[in-house]
């Protein structure tokens, strides 16, 4: 079931996704060699609660933390840990969700820890570009496959892998609503995009082979070949005049360049 949102509901979702962006900015300020992923999770939980919201991931299907933090070969759903210490050269994907005023925010960003290898930097850039290419297709009258194909084509053009097992999704009062938004597909196929839909577009792109394995902790998804992966996520409303991005990466980028 696809729920169309009113203008007022879209503004509540923007509030959520701006809070997620602010939270990711705050996390980004603390990302450096020596910090534990558990510490980043505590910072995010405090920040979210101090803004009157609730961490949407905490307890979701039993997930034990407020952030998913996935380092290097971990693609998504990494569990923050006091034993996981970030090191110079790591790339760290942080996924964050909030619940505020009856709606959910859900966005993700991949950060560099200190100086990272040029190949890792390139993977991050291309993954973010793939997100922008997909977002440009999020228009009423297009189909989900137009978004999917734009993401896939951009990543594969650079020789990267596109993870098949996980996908973007509709978002609203619940974190995961219809339709699914895969990162691969064919133009002109899939559900029709309509004004009032809100979707999360979230490319998960691998430097090597696209195959992933699910770790025994029940959550962490990593690349089978243990090469790095990147993950960026926008919440996007389909509006009369085109895609309306509810997430604000400029807050995050300002914070990490301070
Ligand atoms: Mg997410
Ligand atoms: Mg999502």
XYZ file of N, CA and C and ligand atoms in Angstrom:
776
model
N 0.847 -1.199 0.000
C 0.000 0.000 0.000
C 0.890 1.260 0.000
N 0.681 2.114 -0.970
C 1.465 3.355 -1.049
C 0.626 4.486 -0.464
N 1.148 5.159 0.558
C 0.432 6.265 1.195
C 0.923 7.590 0.603
N 0.005 8.371 0.053
C 0.365 9.706 -0.438
C 0.276 10.686 0.730
N 1.243 11.600 0.811
C 1.286 12.549 1.919
C 0.750 13.911 1.496
N 0.102 14.589 2.447
C -0.320 15.973 2.220
C 0.909 16.877 2.352
N 0.748 18.137 1.938
C 1.845 19.104 2.087
C 2.266 19.218 3.553
N 1.275 19.213 4.460
C 1.581 19.338 5.898
C 2.386 18.127 6.377
N 2.008 16.954 5.925
C 2.736 15.744 6.331
C 4.165 15.746 5.778
N 4.302 16.247 4.560
C 5.652 16.332 3.981
C 6.522 17.275 4.817
N 5.928 18.369 5.325
C 6.716 19.287 6.168
C 7.139 18.599 7.468
N 6.277 17.747 8.045
C 6.656 16.997 9.249
C 7.790 16.020 8.926
N 7.738 15.455 7.737
C 8.825 14.549 7.337
C 10.119 15.330 7.095
N 9.977 16.568 6.597
C 11.176 17.404 6.431
C 11.796 17.698 7.807
N 10.917 18.012 8.778
C 11.419 18.260 10.139
C 12.244 17.072 10.623
N 11.722 15.887 10.404
C 12.435 14.673 10.800
C 13.768 14.551 10.077
N 13.750 14.733 8.780
C 14.979 14.497 8.013
C 16.014 15.603 8.204
N 15.552 16.822 8.546
C 16.505 17.870 8.931
C 17.140 17.502 10.267
N 16.324 16.963 11.186
C 16.894 16.518 12.466
C 17.893 15.374 12.241
N 17.562 14.464 11.352
C 18.524 13.395 11.022
C 19.808 14.011 10.455
N 19.668 14.994 9.580
C 20.851 15.643 8.983
C 21.684 16.326 10.064
N 21.008 17.012 10.993
C 21.726 17.671 12.099
C 22.431 16.641 12.974
N 21.762 15.508 13.184
C 22.362 14.445 13.999
C 23.600 13.891 13.296
N 23.489 13.650 11.988
C 24.642 13.140 11.234
C 25.779 14.167 11.232
N 25.427 15.462 11.187
C 26.456 16.506 11.265
C 27.170 16.433 12.607
N 26.386 16.270 13.682
C 26.973 16.178 15.031
C 27.871 14.935 15.140
N 27.401 13.835 14.594
C 28.215 12.603 14.587
C 29.502 12.855 13.784
N 29.346 13.501 12.637
C 30.494 13.776 11.764
C 31.578 14.584 12.461
N 31.171 15.514 13.341
C 32.144 16.322 14.096
C 32.987 15.454 15.016
N 32.470 14.292 15.394
C 33.175 13.425 16.348
C 33.891 12.246 15.679
N 33.773 12.153 14.363
C 34.431 11.036 13.675
C 35.908 11.349 13.496
N 36.735 10.572 14.161
C 38.190 10.724 14.055
C 38.822 9.418 14.524
N 40.099 9.201 14.189
C 40.748 7.984 14.670
C 40.680 7.922 16.195
N 40.352 6.749 16.723
C 40.329 6.535 18.170
C 38.942 6.537 18.773
N 37.960 7.086 18.069
C 36.605 7.098 18.634
C 35.956 5.730 18.406
N 35.145 5.299 19.373
C 34.443 4.022 19.180
C 33.098 4.292 18.512
N 32.602 3.274 17.818
C 31.293 3.445 17.174
C 30.189 3.534 18.235
N 30.408 2.938 19.395
C 29.465 3.054 20.511
C 29.340 4.509 20.975
N 30.480 5.204 21.038
C 30.467 6.617 21.454
C 29.658 7.453 20.457
N 29.824 7.178 19.177
C 29.065 7.916 18.156
C 27.572 7.662 18.324
N 27.234 6.443 18.662
C 25.826 6.096 18.878
C 25.247 6.859 20.070
N 26.029 6.965 21.143
C 25.566 7.716 22.328
C 25.354 9.184 21.986
N 26.290 9.741 21.203
C 26.170 11.148 20.804
C 24.879 11.356 20.014
N 24.604 10.436 19.102
C 23.389 10.552 18.269
C 22.129 10.409 19.114
N 22.115 9.433 20.003
C 20.906 9.232 20.818
C 20.628 10.456 21.685
N 21.667 10.997 22.325
C 21.492 12.197 23.154
C 20.967 13.345 22.306
N 21.549 13.515 21.115
C 21.175 14.633 20.249
C 19.713 14.506 19.825
N 19.322 13.322 19.423
C 17.945 13.108 18.963
C 16.959 13.367 20.109
N 17.229 12.786 21.268
C 16.302 12.947 22.408
C 16.256 14.387 22.888
N 17.392 15.092 22.842
C 17.407 16.485 23.300
C 16.606 17.385 22.361
N 16.279 16.888 21.192
C 15.423 17.635 20.260
C 13.983 17.122 20.278
N 13.650 16.365 21.307
C 12.253 15.949 21.500
C 11.821 14.798 20.620
N 12.769 14.140 19.981
C 12.444 13.016 19.095
C 12.938 11.704 19.715
N 12.612 10.622 19.057
C 13.006 9.284 19.515
C 13.828 8.642 18.394
N 14.920 7.949 18.744
C 15.688 7.243 17.696
C 14.823 6.135 17.077
N 14.589 6.225 15.792
C 13.656 5.289 15.147
C 14.236 3.879 15.016
N 15.564 3.763 14.999
C 16.151 2.425 14.795
C 16.176 1.617 16.087
N 16.270 2.325 17.234
C 16.438 1.647 18.528
C 15.220 0.767 18.804
N 15.459 -0.537 18.853
C 14.363 -1.477 19.098
C 13.607 -1.900 17.849
N 13.939 -1.282 16.695
C 13.248 -1.657 15.447
C 13.608 -3.093 15.077
N 12.629 -3.966 15.084
C 12.841 -5.406 14.883
C 13.970 -5.928 15.778
N 14.110 -5.279 16.948
C 15.116 -5.715 17.914
C 16.490 -5.095 17.739
N 16.646 -4.130 16.818
C 17.975 -3.516 16.639
C 18.377 -2.806 17.933
N 19.646 -3.001 18.381
C 20.016 -2.552 19.728
C 20.582 -1.142 19.833
N 20.530 -0.326 18.788
C 21.200 0.980 18.850
C 20.409 2.029 18.073
N 20.869 3.288 18.200
C 20.196 4.403 17.518
C 20.717 4.622 16.108
N 21.960 4.212 15.871
C 22.568 4.341 14.542
C 22.944 2.964 14.025
N 22.934 2.811 12.713
C 23.649 1.710 12.077
C 24.998 2.298 11.652
N 26.088 1.680 12.098
C 27.426 2.184 11.759
C 28.206 1.051 11.113
N 28.548 1.254 9.846
C 29.117 0.180 9.026
C 30.469 0.643 8.498
N 31.527 -0.068 8.886
C 32.894 0.365 8.609
C 33.498 -0.461 7.476
N 34.064 0.220 6.493
C 34.820 -0.403 5.395
C 34.004 -1.469 4.659
N 34.309 -2.767 4.878
C 33.621 -3.820 4.122
C 32.186 -4.051 4.608
N 31.839 -3.446 5.732
C 30.449 -3.516 6.183
C 29.624 -2.563 5.316
N 28.516 -3.073 4.772
C 27.719 -2.274 3.836
C 26.672 -1.463 4.598
N 25.870 -2.149 5.383
C 24.813 -1.511 6.178
C 24.569 -2.331 7.446
N 23.796 -1.723 8.359
C 23.246 -2.383 9.556
C 24.311 -2.827 10.560
N 25.510 -2.202 10.507
C 26.518 -2.487 11.524
C 26.038 -2.022 12.893
N 26.345 -2.823 13.913
C 25.916 -2.508 15.280
C 27.035 -1.754 15.996
N 26.749 -0.559 16.517
C 27.773 0.179 17.264
C 28.317 -0.661 18.419
N 29.619 -0.499 18.683
C 30.262 -1.335 19.699
C 31.373 -0.552 20.383
N 31.539 -0.797 21.682
C 32.626 -0.160 22.435
C 33.968 -0.778 22.057
N 33.923 -1.903 21.337
C 35.166 -2.548 20.913
C 35.608 -2.111 19.515
N 34.713 -1.429 18.800
C 35.064 -1.024 17.434
C 35.627 0.394 17.445
N 36.925 0.509 17.273
C 37.611 1.794 17.308
C 37.921 2.216 15.875
N 37.518 3.420 15.497
C 37.787 3.879 14.131
C 39.271 4.192 13.965
N 39.774 3.873 12.762
C 41.195 4.081 12.464
C 41.339 4.994 11.254
N 42.451 5.688 11.223
C 42.795 6.527 10.071
C 42.643 5.701 8.786
N 41.949 6.274 7.809
C 41.799 5.593 6.527
C 40.526 4.775 6.397
N 39.790 4.599 7.513
C 38.495 3.898 7.421
C 37.479 4.765 6.679
N 36.508 4.112 6.052
C 35.307 4.842 5.649
C 34.145 4.251 6.443
N 33.287 5.149 6.941
C 32.267 4.715 7.891
C 30.898 5.246 7.461
N 30.003 4.304 7.191
C 28.653 4.654 6.770
C 27.753 4.709 8.000
N 27.109 5.857 8.170
C 26.251 6.064 9.339
C 24.822 6.295 8.854
N 23.926 5.440 9.304
C 22.510 5.513 8.937
C 21.757 5.903 10.198
N 20.843 6.877 10.060
C 20.174 7.434 11.238
C 18.687 7.589 10.972
N 17.873 7.295 11.980
C 16.430 7.476 11.848
C 15.851 8.163 13.066
N 14.839 8.990 12.838
C 14.144 9.656 13.952
C 12.649 9.405 13.839
N 11.993 9.556 14.984
C 10.536 9.498 15.058
C 10.100 10.738 15.815
N 9.352 11.599 15.114
C 8.948 12.896 15.679
C 7.604 13.277 15.063
N 6.651 13.661 15.927
C 5.348 14.149 15.456
C 4.646 13.163 14.517
N 4.826 11.875 14.811
C 4.066 10.865 14.075
C 4.692 10.391 12.778
N 5.858 10.963 12.430
C 6.513 10.551 11.186
C 7.958 10.157 11.447
N 8.552 9.564 10.407
C 9.912 9.036 10.511
C 10.842 9.820 9.585
N 12.094 10.000 10.029
C 13.164 10.489 9.153
C 14.177 9.379 8.991
N 14.817 9.286 7.830
C 15.755 8.179 7.553
C 16.731 8.630 6.475
N 17.995 8.815 6.878
C 19.014 9.242 5.917
C 20.369 8.678 6.353
N 21.300 8.621 5.398
C 22.610 8.034 5.695
C 23.709 8.782 4.944
N 24.917 8.699 5.509
C 26.069 9.387 4.928
C 27.320 8.568 5.218
N 28.230 8.499 4.245
C 29.506 7.810 4.460
C 30.603 8.845 4.707
N 31.292 8.689 5.825
C 32.325 9.625 6.261
C 33.718 9.014 6.087
N 34.686 9.881 5.855
C 36.096 9.466 5.856
C 36.658 9.677 7.252
N 37.488 8.739 7.703
C 38.174 8.899 8.984
C 39.595 9.355 8.669
N 39.873 10.627 8.917
C 41.183 11.186 8.577
C 41.399 11.116 7.070
N 42.618 10.815 6.682
C 42.947 10.697 5.261
C 42.600 9.288 4.780
N 41.829 9.198 3.699
C 41.512 7.866 3.165
C 42.157 7.704 1.796
N 42.326 6.470 1.364
C 42.948 6.175 0.072
C 42.120 6.806 -1.054
N 42.781 7.240 -2.127
C 42.053 7.853 -3.251
C 40.949 6.941 -3.797
N 41.172 5.621 -3.811
C 40.132 4.704 -4.342
C 38.890 4.726 -3.459
N 39.097 4.853 -2.144
C 37.959 4.905 -1.227
C 37.216 6.234 -1.386
N 37.972 7.295 -1.539
C 37.380 8.624 -1.753
C 36.527 8.613 -3.023
N 37.041 7.966 -4.055
C 36.336 7.899 -5.337
C 35.029 7.100 -5.192
N 35.098 5.980 -4.465
C 33.894 5.178 -4.208
C 32.829 6.018 -3.500
N 33.243 6.801 -2.520
C 32.297 7.655 -1.798
C 31.676 8.684 -2.743
N 32.514 9.312 -3.556
C 32.012 10.350 -4.473
C 31.016 9.776 -5.468
N 31.376 8.627 -6.051
C 30.509 8.040 -7.088
C 29.193 7.560 -6.478
N 29.255 7.030 -5.254
C 28.016 6.582 -4.597
C 27.091 7.770 -4.340
N 27.667 8.872 -3.892
C 26.851 10.076 -3.661
C 26.286 10.605 -4.992
N 27.125 10.586 -6.020
C 26.628 11.011 -7.346
C 25.487 10.111 -7.812
N 25.600 8.814 -7.551
C 24.532 7.879 -7.948
C 23.229 8.239 -7.234
N 23.340 8.631 -5.972
C 22.155 9.078 -5.233
C 21.533 10.304 -5.907
N 22.371 11.255 -6.308
C 21.848 12.462 -6.966
C 21.209 12.117 -8.319
N 21.824 11.201 -9.047
C 21.270 10.807 -10.355
C 19.907 10.145 -10.166
N 19.803 9.287 -9.170
C 18.526 8.641 -8.885
C 17.481 9.650 -8.453
N 17.896 10.577 -7.607
C 16.967 11.588 -7.078
C 16.382 12.427 -8.216
N 17.196 12.745 -9.202
C 16.726 13.562 -10.334
C 15.584 12.883 -11.095
N 15.493 11.563 -10.973
C 14.430 10.810 -11.666
C 13.164 10.664 -10.812
N 13.209 11.167 -9.578
C 12.074 10.996 -8.653
C 11.009 12.052 -8.951
N 10.317 11.839 -10.064
C 9.339 12.803 -10.571
C 8.025 12.104 -10.844
N 6.924 12.826 -10.595
C 5.595 12.294 -10.895
C 5.530 11.923 -12.376
N 5.022 10.742 -12.651
C 4.925 10.273 -14.039
C 6.047 9.316 -14.406
N 7.193 9.432 -13.712
C 8.243 8.423 -13.871
C 7.866 7.175 -13.085
N 8.667 6.129 -13.247
C 8.465 4.906 -12.482
C 9.679 4.639 -11.592
N 9.476 3.792 -10.592
C 10.589 3.463 -9.684
C 11.803 2.999 -10.478
N 11.571 2.258 -11.563
C 12.677 1.762 -12.374
C 13.539 2.860 -12.971
N 12.971 4.046 -13.173
C 13.775 5.165 -13.677
C 14.801 5.600 -12.640
N 14.366 5.608 -11.376
C 15.286 5.934 -10.277
C 16.357 4.841 -10.172
N 15.888 3.603 -10.146
C 16.789 2.451 -9.968
C 17.847 2.405 -11.066
N 17.414 2.561 -12.306
C 18.339 2.458 -13.438
C 19.380 3.571 -13.400
N 18.963 4.769 -12.986
C 19.909 5.891 -12.931
C 21.008 5.612 -11.909
N 20.621 5.037 -10.758
C 21.606 4.691 -9.727
C 22.546 3.604 -10.259
N 21.961 2.553 -10.797
C 22.750 1.412 -11.265
C 23.730 1.813 -12.365
N 23.218 2.554 -13.347
C 24.070 2.914 -14.492
C 25.276 3.730 -14.038
N 25.047 4.669 -13.118
C 26.161 5.521 -12.691
C 27.224 4.701 -11.950
N 26.769 3.816 -11.059
C 27.732 3.014 -10.292
C 28.494 2.054 -11.206
N 27.764 1.393 -12.088
C 28.410 0.374 -12.939
C 29.325 1.006 -13.979
N 28.985 2.205 -14.414
C 29.850 2.927 -15.354
C 31.246 3.115 -14.768
N 31.329 3.179 -13.438
C 32.619 3.356 -12.770
C 33.209 2.027 -12.302
N 32.580 0.933 -12.726
C 33.136 -0.387 -12.411
C 32.794 -0.898 -11.026
N 31.831 -0.271 -10.371
C 31.465 -0.677 -9.016
C 30.318 -1.678 -9.018
N 30.131 -2.333 -7.864
C 29.048 -3.293 -7.691
C 27.839 -2.632 -7.040
N 26.655 -3.081 -7.442
C 25.395 -2.578 -6.883
C 24.756 -3.716 -6.081
N 24.640 -3.505 -4.776
C 24.105 -4.548 -3.900
C 22.636 -4.808 -4.258
N 22.296 -6.094 -4.376
C 20.945 -6.476 -4.786
C 20.020 -6.797 -3.616
N 20.608 -7.221 -2.497
C 19.798 -7.803 -1.412
C 19.041 -6.767 -0.591
N 19.420 -5.502 -0.715
C 18.787 -4.454 0.091
C 18.385 -3.331 -0.833
N 17.376 -2.547 -0.403
C 16.869 -1.514 -1.297
C 16.312 -0.344 -0.512
N 16.052 0.768 -1.240
C 15.331 1.895 -0.667
C 13.853 1.546 -0.534
N 13.061 2.553 -0.134
C 11.689 2.236 0.291
C 10.865 3.501 0.415
N 9.542 3.342 0.390
C 8.668 4.431 0.804
C 8.861 4.677 2.286
N 8.538 5.901 2.722
C 8.717 6.250 4.133
C 7.585 7.185 4.537
N 7.191 7.130 5.802
C 6.092 7.986 6.252
C 5.881 7.844 7.735
N 4.686 7.382 8.121
C 4.437 7.106 9.546
C 5.243 5.882 9.976
N 5.518 5.022 9.014
C 6.391 3.877 9.267
C 7.689 4.064 8.491
N 8.754 3.449 8.995
C 10.047 3.617 8.327
C 10.064 2.952 6.960
N 9.453 1.774 6.864
C 9.468 1.071 5.588
C 8.052 0.910 5.075
N 7.743 1.696 4.045
C 6.447 1.596 3.373
C 6.705 1.195 1.917
N 5.643 0.859 1.232
C 5.746 0.646 -0.213
C 5.935 1.992 -0.904
N 6.554 2.023 -2.063
C 7.119 0.890 -2.799
C 8.563 0.633 -2.381
N 9.073 -0.578 -2.675
C 10.503 -0.813 -2.601
C 11.191 -0.015 -3.700
N 12.388 0.469 -3.414
C 13.147 1.257 -4.400
C 14.526 0.613 -4.580
N 14.611 -0.384 -5.469
C 15.895 -1.065 -5.677
C 16.937 -0.124 -6.291
N 18.188 -0.477 -6.127
C 19.276 0.299 -6.736
C 19.683 -0.241 -8.096
N 18.884 -1.138 -8.631
C 19.117 -1.655 -9.982
C 17.745 -1.871 -10.605
N 17.685 -1.790 -11.928
C 16.396 -2.003 -12.576
C 16.362 -1.405 -13.962
N 15.167 -1.448 -14.549
C 14.997 -1.003 -15.928
C 14.101 0.228 -15.976
N 14.497 1.161 -16.811
C 13.680 2.369 -17.013
C 12.273 1.994 -17.460
N 11.300 2.773 -16.998
C 9.917 2.576 -17.430
C 9.211 1.418 -16.745
N 9.894 0.738 -15.811
C 9.298 -0.400 -15.100
C 9.046 -0.047 -13.647
N 8.197 -0.848 -13.011
C 7.954 -0.679 -11.574
C 6.827 0.291 -11.297
N 6.517 0.501 -10.008
C 5.392 1.363 -9.619
C 5.544 2.792 -10.145
N 4.391 3.374 -10.486
C 4.340 4.762 -10.971
C 4.596 5.710 -9.801
N 5.419 6.719 -10.024
C 5.661 7.735 -8.992
C 4.588 8.812 -9.100
N 3.999 9.153 -7.945
C 2.901 10.123 -7.925
C 3.209 11.236 -6.938
N 2.642 12.398 -7.223
C 2.772 13.523 -6.309
C 2.300 13.109 -4.911
N 3.088 13.447 -3.895
C 2.722 13.109 -2.518
C 3.419 11.862 -1.987
N 4.086 11.129 -2.879
C 4.870 9.986 -2.390
C 6.162 10.501 -1.757
N 6.614 9.815 -0.702
C 7.941 10.079 -0.135
C 8.707 8.766 -0.185
N 9.877 8.810 -0.816
C 10.696 7.601 -0.927
C 12.097 7.873 -0.390
N 12.713 6.830 0.151
C 14.123 6.888 0.533
C 14.914 6.188 -0.563
N 15.837 6.951 -1.151
C 16.728 6.411 -2.180
C 18.067 6.189 -1.496
N 18.602 4.967 -1.568
C 19.801 4.684 -0.768
C 20.750 3.706 -1.449
N 21.557 4.223 -2.401
C 22.529 3.351 -3.053
C 23.513 2.742 -2.062
N 23.714 1.430 -2.197
C 24.735 0.696 -1.436
C 25.669 0.127 -2.493
N 26.865 0.707 -2.590
C 27.750 0.468 -3.734
C 29.071 -0.101 -3.234
N 29.556 -1.130 -3.935
C 30.775 -1.824 -3.506
C 31.942 -1.551 -4.459
N 33.134 -1.498 -3.884
C 34.323 -1.267 -4.716
C 34.626 -2.488 -5.568
N 34.339 -3.667 -5.029
C 34.597 -4.899 -5.757
C 33.304 -5.565 -6.185
N 33.226 -6.879 -5.905
C 32.039 -7.648 -6.296
C 30.821 -7.228 -5.481
N 29.645 -7.329 -6.100
C 28.410 -6.877 -5.448
C 27.874 -7.851 -4.395
N 28.458 -9.047 -4.319
C 27.908 -10.065 -3.403
C 28.141 -9.672 -1.944
N 27.122 -9.915 -1.128
C 27.227 -9.623 0.302
C 26.927 -10.874 1.120
N 27.376 -10.847 2.374
C 27.014 -11.902 3.324
C 26.409 -11.236 4.554
N 25.504 -11.973 5.197
C 24.863 -11.492 6.420
C 25.611 -12.117 7.599
N 26.158 -11.264 8.464
C 26.971 -11.750 9.584
C 26.104 -12.448 10.624
N 26.771 -13.231 11.471
C 26.044 -14.035 12.459
C 25.457 -13.200 13.600
N 25.824 -11.897 13.672
C 25.196 -11.063 14.708
C 23.728 -10.775 14.370
N 23.292 -11.245 13.205
C 21.892 -11.077 12.817
C 21.588 -9.763 12.120
N 22.573 -8.863 12.036
C 22.330 -7.547 11.438
C 23.335 -7.175 10.344
N 24.621 -7.220 10.692
C 25.633 -6.620 9.821
C 25.662 -7.294 8.454
N 25.641 -6.473 7.410
C 25.783 -6.951 6.040
C 27.134 -6.460 5.545
N 27.983 -7.402 5.069
C 29.299 -6.990 4.562
C 29.539 -7.569 3.180
N 30.535 -6.997 2.487
C 30.863 -7.526 1.171
C 31.533 -8.887 1.332
N 31.228 -9.792 0.420
C 31.829 -11.120 0.495
C 33.336 -11.063 0.275
N 33.771 -10.186 -0.646
C 35.214 -10.091 -0.935
C 35.954 -9.158 0.029
N 35.219 -8.590 0.999
C 35.769 -7.709 2.041
C 36.366 -6.428 1.487
N 35.986 -6.067 0.274
C 36.366 -4.742 -0.228
C 35.350 -3.722 0.295
N 35.727 -2.439 0.346
C 34.847 -1.453 0.976
C 33.552 -1.197 0.209
N 32.576 -0.667 0.950
C 31.296 -0.252 0.380
C 30.946 1.127 0.916
N 30.095 1.841 0.162
C 29.603 3.148 0.617
C 28.076 3.167 0.537
N 27.479 4.053 1.323
C 26.010 4.110 1.439
C 25.585 5.535 1.764
N 24.794 6.105 0.882
C 24.192 7.425 1.145
C 22.690 7.299 0.946
N 21.939 8.066 1.728
C 20.475 7.947 1.660
C 19.813 9.308 1.820
N 18.890 9.582 0.918
C 18.024 10.756 0.935
C 16.580 10.320 1.145
N 15.804 11.126 1.865
C 14.342 11.049 1.789
C 13.889 12.112 0.789
N 13.076 11.710 -0.172
C 12.677 12.603 -1.260
C 11.156 12.587 -1.409
N 10.555 13.767 -1.403
C 9.117 13.872 -1.689
C 8.927 14.156 -3.174
N 7.938 13.484 -3.757
C 7.606 13.738 -5.166
C 6.594 14.888 -5.178
N 6.989 16.019 -5.737
C 6.125 17.213 -5.729
C 5.769 17.600 -7.155
N 4.846 18.532 -7.252
C 4.395 19.011 -8.561
C 5.572 19.473 -9.414
N 6.529 20.182 -8.760
C 7.641 20.760 -9.517
C 8.872 19.859 -9.555
N 8.717 18.608 -9.113
C 9.866 17.702 -9.179
C 10.258 17.180 -7.814
N 11.464 16.580 -7.730
C 11.893 15.997 -6.459
C 12.160 17.079 -5.413
N 11.710 16.840 -4.196
C 11.932 17.753 -3.079
C 12.707 16.954 -2.029
N 14.012 17.208 -1.950
C 14.875 16.437 -1.040
C 14.658 16.944 0.384
N 14.238 16.050 1.276
C 13.913 16.430 2.654
C 15.133 16.362 3.566
N 16.167 15.659 3.121
C 17.446 15.527 3.836
C 18.322 16.708 3.443
N 19.227 17.123 4.337
C 20.095 18.260 4.013
C 21.572 17.900 4.236
N 22.203 17.392 3.182
C 23.623 17.016 3.281
C 24.521 18.226 3.519
N 24.048 19.442 3.136
C 24.929 20.615 3.291
C 25.284 20.820 4.772
N 24.353 20.465 5.678
C 24.648 20.580 7.121
C 25.799 19.665 7.507
N 25.771 18.457 6.945
C 26.792 17.462 7.276
C 28.132 17.910 6.688
N 28.091 18.364 5.454
C 29.342 18.732 4.773
C 29.976 19.965 5.392
N 29.128 20.882 5.860
C 29.651 22.066 6.570
C 30.345 21.591 7.855
N 29.711 20.681 8.570
C 30.261 20.212 9.856
C 31.608 19.504 9.671
N 31.722 18.680 8.641
C 32.969 17.910 8.517
C 34.094 18.753 7.902
N 33.726 19.892 7.314
C 34.776 20.773 6.769
C 35.170 21.894 7.723
N 34.538 21.915 8.920
C 34.834 22.976 9.892
C 36.278 22.903 10.357
Mg 18.453 4.503 6.485
Mg 16.211 3.614 4.535
